[in-house]
Each structure stands twice: as C-alpha cells, then as structure tokens.
Amino acid sequence: MDLEVIYEDNHMIVVNKRAGEIVQGDKTGDEPLLERVRQYLKEKYAKPGNVFCGLVHRLDRPVAGLVIFAKTSKALSRMNELFRNGSVKKTYWAITRNAPAETEAHLTHWITTVEKTNKSTAHNSPKVNAKEARLSYRLIAQSDRYHLLEVQLETGRKHQIRVQLSAIGCPVKGDLKYGDKRSNPDGSISLMARKVEFIHPVSGKEICLYAPVPKNDTLWAAFNNLTNKPE
C-alpha cells in the first residue's frame, strides 16, 4: 500500500499526508487517509473484522505533512488530552511570495468561520462568536521570489495559519482562498506540517518527528537544502 509511515509502535502510527488527500471522509466521496491507514493495519497484522484506528487531529486537504492516528482507545483518549492542554508542539513550514514586515513575530487574531463557504476571517479585536487564535513565526530562508516561514501553532483554529498569514499580507503560496494570486500546478498550497513533538502518552518517551518535504517539488527541495533540516 502506498502509505508513507513516519513512526509506528503498539499505540500509534504517524503518516506523511500528501497534499490533496483528505484525512476524514467528506461529501466528495474520496477515500480518506483514515481508511487507508485502517486498511494498512488490517493487512500488516492480518487482523480479522474491524480495525481500531482513531483520528487524533486533522490537516486541510491542500496541506501536506504529519498526521497522528491512535491504534488503541487508550492512546486516542490520552493524545486527545495532550492536544487539548497544548502539550503537543506542532511546527509548520509555509512558503509565501511576500516577505513579512517583521522577520519574527507573535500573532494574535480572533477568527470567525462561515461554514457555508468554508472560509475563515481574522479580526484584530474580539468579535461575537470569534475564537482567539495565536501563533508565532520566523523567517528561516528566502530566495529571489519566495520566503520560508517556520510557524509554531499555539491554538488550533480552522485554516488558522492560512488566514493569519494572509491577514499580515503574506498568504501562503498557491492559496487562492486566502489571497494568493496564482494556484500551484498540483492544486496544493505551500504549507506543510513539518514537525511534531510530544511525550508519548503510554511510554513517557520524548517523541520528535519530521515530515520530508513534498517529493518532486524543486522549491521545497531548495528551501530544505538552505535550512539544512532533515530530509
């Protein structure tokens, strides 16, 4: 099965999602990553009947990178608690056409979402029904035309990185929904869940995992080389 497994033990499995894949089933009817992981587990361990595979968190369809699934109900409940209390450190990479005004900053907005259009809006002050959104970023590499930001999420709001970077004039490359001027040829946006760090909820071991940059993408490869980060 064409599934890129980054980490697996008795309690969880972490896979590298490709841009364009859906994590969970939706109205498109496309096969979700959740089902592919479940099938992988069923085949690898020759499990009869239904296989437990718990979804811990999600990534937007056009975003690539690390997604964590739980193989046991105990791991699922404990990972959910780690996410709820902010104990999972998530690092993203975003490529933008515009350079941010500051090379490093902390952003706070209040986000509202219109479900009908599946679009969020970032406000500079509290609004009715808005959720506070916080992240920090730093500029870690740049080329003649593009800029690579490393983003640390503090909250998990719908389209948070996309809408907050757009709010400071730096929409993610290829993200037409949030203000970029051109789409990427493959329909992706240049945003990936690059790294995840947490204390294993069962073993207590420190876990630090990296996603490789998207394959066959020269811009991602060039920025990866500039940062000397793991492949």
Coordinates of C-alpha atoms in Angstrom, one line a residue:
M1 CA 0.0 0.0 0.0
D2 CA 1.3 3.5 -0.9
L3 CA 1.4 4.9 2.6
E4 CA 4.4 6.8 4.0
V5 CA 4.7 5.7 7.6
I6 CA 7.0 8.0 9.7
Y7 CA 6.6 6.3 13.0
E8 CA 4.7 3.3 14.4
D9 CA 4.5 1.5 17.7
N10 CA 1.9 -0.6 19.5
H11 CA -0.2 2.5 20.4
M12 CA 0.0 5.0 17.5
I13 CA 1.0 5.5 13.9
V14 CA 2.2 8.7 12.3
V15 CA 2.0 9.1 8.5
N16 CA 3.0 11.7 6.0
K17 CA -0.1 13.0 4.2
R18 CA 0.3 14.2 0.6
A19 CA -1.3 17.5 -0.4
G20 CA -4.7 16.8 -1.9
E21 CA -5.6 13.8 0.4
I22 CA -8.5 14.1 2.8
V23 CA -7.9 13.0 6.3
Q24 CA -11.5 12.1 7.1
G25 CA -14.4 11.3 4.8
D26 CA -16.4 14.2 3.3
K27 CA -19.0 14.9 0.6
T28 CA -16.6 14.3 -2.2
G29 CA -16.6 10.5 -1.5
D30 CA -12.9 10.3 -2.0
E31 CA -11.1 7.7 0.0
P32 CA -9.8 9.3 3.2
L33 CA -6.4 8.8 4.8
L34 CA -8.1 7.4 7.9
E35 CA -9.4 4.5 5.9
R36 CA -6.1 3.9 4.1
V37 CA -4.4 3.7 7.5
R38 CA -7.0 1.3 8.8
Q39 CA -6.6 -0.9 5.8
Y40 CA -2.8 -0.8 6.2
L41 CA -3.1 -2.0 9.8
K42 CA -5.6 -4.7 8.8
E43 CA -3.3 -6.1 6.1
K44 CA 0.0 -5.7 8.0
Y45 CA -1.2 -7.5 11.1
A46 CA -3.7 -9.8 9.3
K47 CA -6.5 -8.6 11.6
P48 CA -10.0 -10.0 11.2
G49 CA -13.0 -7.8 11.4
N50 CA -12.9 -4.1 12.1
V51 CA -9.6 -2.5 13.0
F52 CA -9.4 0.3 15.6
C53 CA -7.9 3.5 14.1
G54 CA -8.6 6.7 16.0
L55 CA -8.2 10.1 14.4
V56 CA -6.3 12.4 16.7
H57 CA -6.2 15.6 14.6
R58 CA -6.7 16.8 11.0
L59 CA -4.9 18.7 8.2
D60 CA -6.6 20.7 5.5
R61 CA -6.9 18.9 2.2
P62 CA -4.3 21.0 0.3
V63 CA -1.8 20.8 3.2
A64 CA 0.9 18.1 3.4
G65 CA 2.7 16.7 6.4
L66 CA 2.4 14.7 9.6
V67 CA -0.9 13.2 10.8
I68 CA -1.2 11.2 14.0
F69 CA -3.5 8.2 14.4
A70 CA -4.1 6.1 17.5
K71 CA -4.1 2.3 17.4
T72 CA -5.7 1.9 20.8
S73 CA -8.6 3.6 22.6
K74 CA -6.2 4.4 25.5
A75 CA -3.8 6.2 23.2
L76 CA -6.6 8.1 21.5
S77 CA -8.0 9.4 24.7
R78 CA -4.6 10.4 26.1
M79 CA -3.5 12.0 22.8
N80 CA -6.7 14.0 22.7
E81 CA -5.9 15.2 26.2
L82 CA -2.4 16.2 25.1
F83 CA -3.8 18.2 22.2
R84 CA -6.5 19.8 24.5
N85 CA -3.9 21.0 27.0
G86 CA -1.4 22.3 24.5
S87 CA 1.2 19.6 25.2
V88 CA 1.8 18.8 21.5
K89 CA 4.2 21.1 19.8
K90 CA 3.4 21.5 16.1
T91 CA 5.8 23.2 13.7
Y92 CA 4.7 24.1 10.2
W93 CA 6.6 25.4 7.2
A94 CA 4.9 27.9 4.9
I95 CA 6.2 29.4 1.6
T96 CA 5.0 32.9 0.8
R97 CA 5.5 35.3 -2.1
N98 CA 5.6 38.3 0.1
A99 CA 8.1 38.9 2.9
P100 CA 6.6 39.6 6.3
A101 CA 7.2 43.1 7.7
E102 CA 9.0 41.5 10.7
T103 CA 11.3 38.5 10.4
E104 CA 9.9 37.1 13.6
A105 CA 6.7 37.8 15.4
H106 CA 3.8 36.5 17.5
L107 CA 0.3 36.9 16.0
T108 CA -3.0 37.1 17.8
H109 CA -6.3 37.3 16.0
W110 CA -9.9 36.4 16.6
I111 CA -11.2 34.1 13.9
T112 CA -14.8 33.7 12.7
T113 CA -15.8 31.0 10.2
V114 CA -18.6 30.8 7.7
E115 CA -19.3 27.1 7.3
K116 CA -21.3 27.6 4.1
T117 CA -18.3 29.0 2.3
N118 CA -15.7 27.0 4.4
K119 CA -13.8 30.2 4.9
S120 CA -12.4 31.9 8.0
T121 CA -11.7 35.6 8.7
A122 CA -9.1 37.0 11.1
H123 CA -10.1 40.1 13.2
N124 CA -7.7 42.3 15.1
S125 CA -10.0 42.5 18.1
P126 CA -12.5 40.2 19.8
K127 CA -15.8 39.6 18.0
V128 CA -19.0 37.8 18.8
N129 CA -18.6 34.0 18.2
A130 CA -14.9 34.5 17.3
K131 CA -12.2 32.3 18.7
E132 CA -8.8 33.5 19.7
A133 CA -6.0 32.3 17.5
R134 CA -2.3 32.5 18.4
L135 CA 0.8 31.6 16.5
S136 CA 4.4 32.7 16.2
Y137 CA 6.6 32.6 13.1
R138 CA 10.1 33.4 12.0
L139 CA 11.6 33.8 8.6
I140 CA 14.2 31.0 8.1
A141 CA 15.1 31.1 4.4
Q142 CA 14.4 33.1 1.3
S143 CA 15.1 33.1 -2.4
D144 CA 14.7 35.8 -5.0
R145 CA 10.9 35.4 -5.2
Y146 CA 9.8 33.4 -2.2
H147 CA 10.1 33.3 1.6
L148 CA 10.0 30.3 4.0
L149 CA 8.4 30.8 7.4
E150 CA 8.6 28.4 10.3
V151 CA 5.3 28.6 12.2
Q152 CA 4.5 27.4 15.7
L153 CA 0.8 26.9 16.4
E154 CA -0.5 27.7 19.9
T155 CA -4.1 27.2 19.1
G156 CA -5.9 25.0 16.5
R157 CA -8.5 27.0 14.6
K158 CA -10.0 26.4 11.2
H159 CA -7.5 27.4 8.5
Q160 CA -5.6 29.3 11.2
I161 CA -2.1 29.6 9.6
R162 CA -3.6 30.4 6.2
V163 CA -5.9 33.1 7.5
Q164 CA -3.4 34.7 10.0
L165 CA -0.6 34.9 7.5
S166 CA -3.0 36.3 4.9
A167 CA -4.0 38.9 7.5
I168 CA -0.4 40.3 7.6
G169 CA -0.1 40.4 3.8
C170 CA 1.6 37.0 3.4
P171 CA -0.8 34.5 2.0
V172 CA 0.6 31.0 1.5
K173 CA 1.8 30.3 -2.0
G174 CA -1.0 28.7 -4.0
D175 CA -3.7 29.6 -1.5
L176 CA -6.3 31.4 -3.7
K177 CA -8.9 31.2 -1.0
Y178 CA -6.8 33.4 1.3
G179 CA -5.4 35.9 -1.2
D180 CA -2.6 34.4 -3.2
K181 CA -2.6 35.4 -6.9
R182 CA -1.7 32.1 -8.5
S183 CA -2.5 28.5 -7.8
N184 CA 0.1 25.7 -7.6
P185 CA 0.0 23.4 -10.6
D186 CA -1.0 20.4 -8.5
G187 CA -3.7 22.2 -6.6
S188 CA -1.7 22.1 -3.3
I189 CA -0.8 25.1 -1.2
S190 CA 2.8 25.6 0.0
L191 CA 2.1 24.7 3.7
M192 CA 3.2 21.6 5.5
A193 CA 3.1 20.1 9.0
R194 CA 6.8 19.7 9.2
K195 CA 7.5 18.6 12.8
V196 CA 5.6 17.3 15.8
E197 CA 6.9 16.9 19.4
F198 CA 5.2 15.3 22.4
I199 CA 5.6 13.0 25.3
H200 CA 4.4 9.5 24.4
P201 CA 1.1 9.1 26.3
V202 CA 1.9 5.5 27.3
S203 CA 5.7 5.0 27.4
G204 CA 6.5 8.5 28.5
K205 CA 9.3 8.7 25.8
E206 CA 10.0 12.0 24.1
I207 CA 8.8 11.8 20.5
C208 CA 10.1 14.3 17.8
L209 CA 9.2 13.5 14.2
Y210 CA 9.9 15.3 10.9
A211 CA 8.0 15.0 7.7
P212 CA 10.1 15.0 4.5
V213 CA 9.4 17.9 2.1
P214 CA 7.0 17.1 -0.8
K215 CA 8.6 15.0 -3.4
N216 CA 9.4 16.3 -6.9
D217 CA 9.0 19.9 -5.8
T218 CA 12.1 21.9 -6.6
L219 CA 11.1 24.9 -4.5
W220 CA 10.6 22.8 -1.3
A221 CA 13.8 20.9 -2.0
A222 CA 15.7 24.1 -2.4
F223 CA 14.4 25.6 0.9
N224 CA 15.1 22.3 2.6
N225 CA 18.7 22.5 1.5
L226 CA 19.0 26.1 2.6
T227 CA 17.9 25.2 6.2
N228 CA 20.0 22.0 6.5
K229 CA 17.0 20.3 8.0
P230 CA 16.4 16.5 7.9
E231 CA 15.1 15.1 4.6

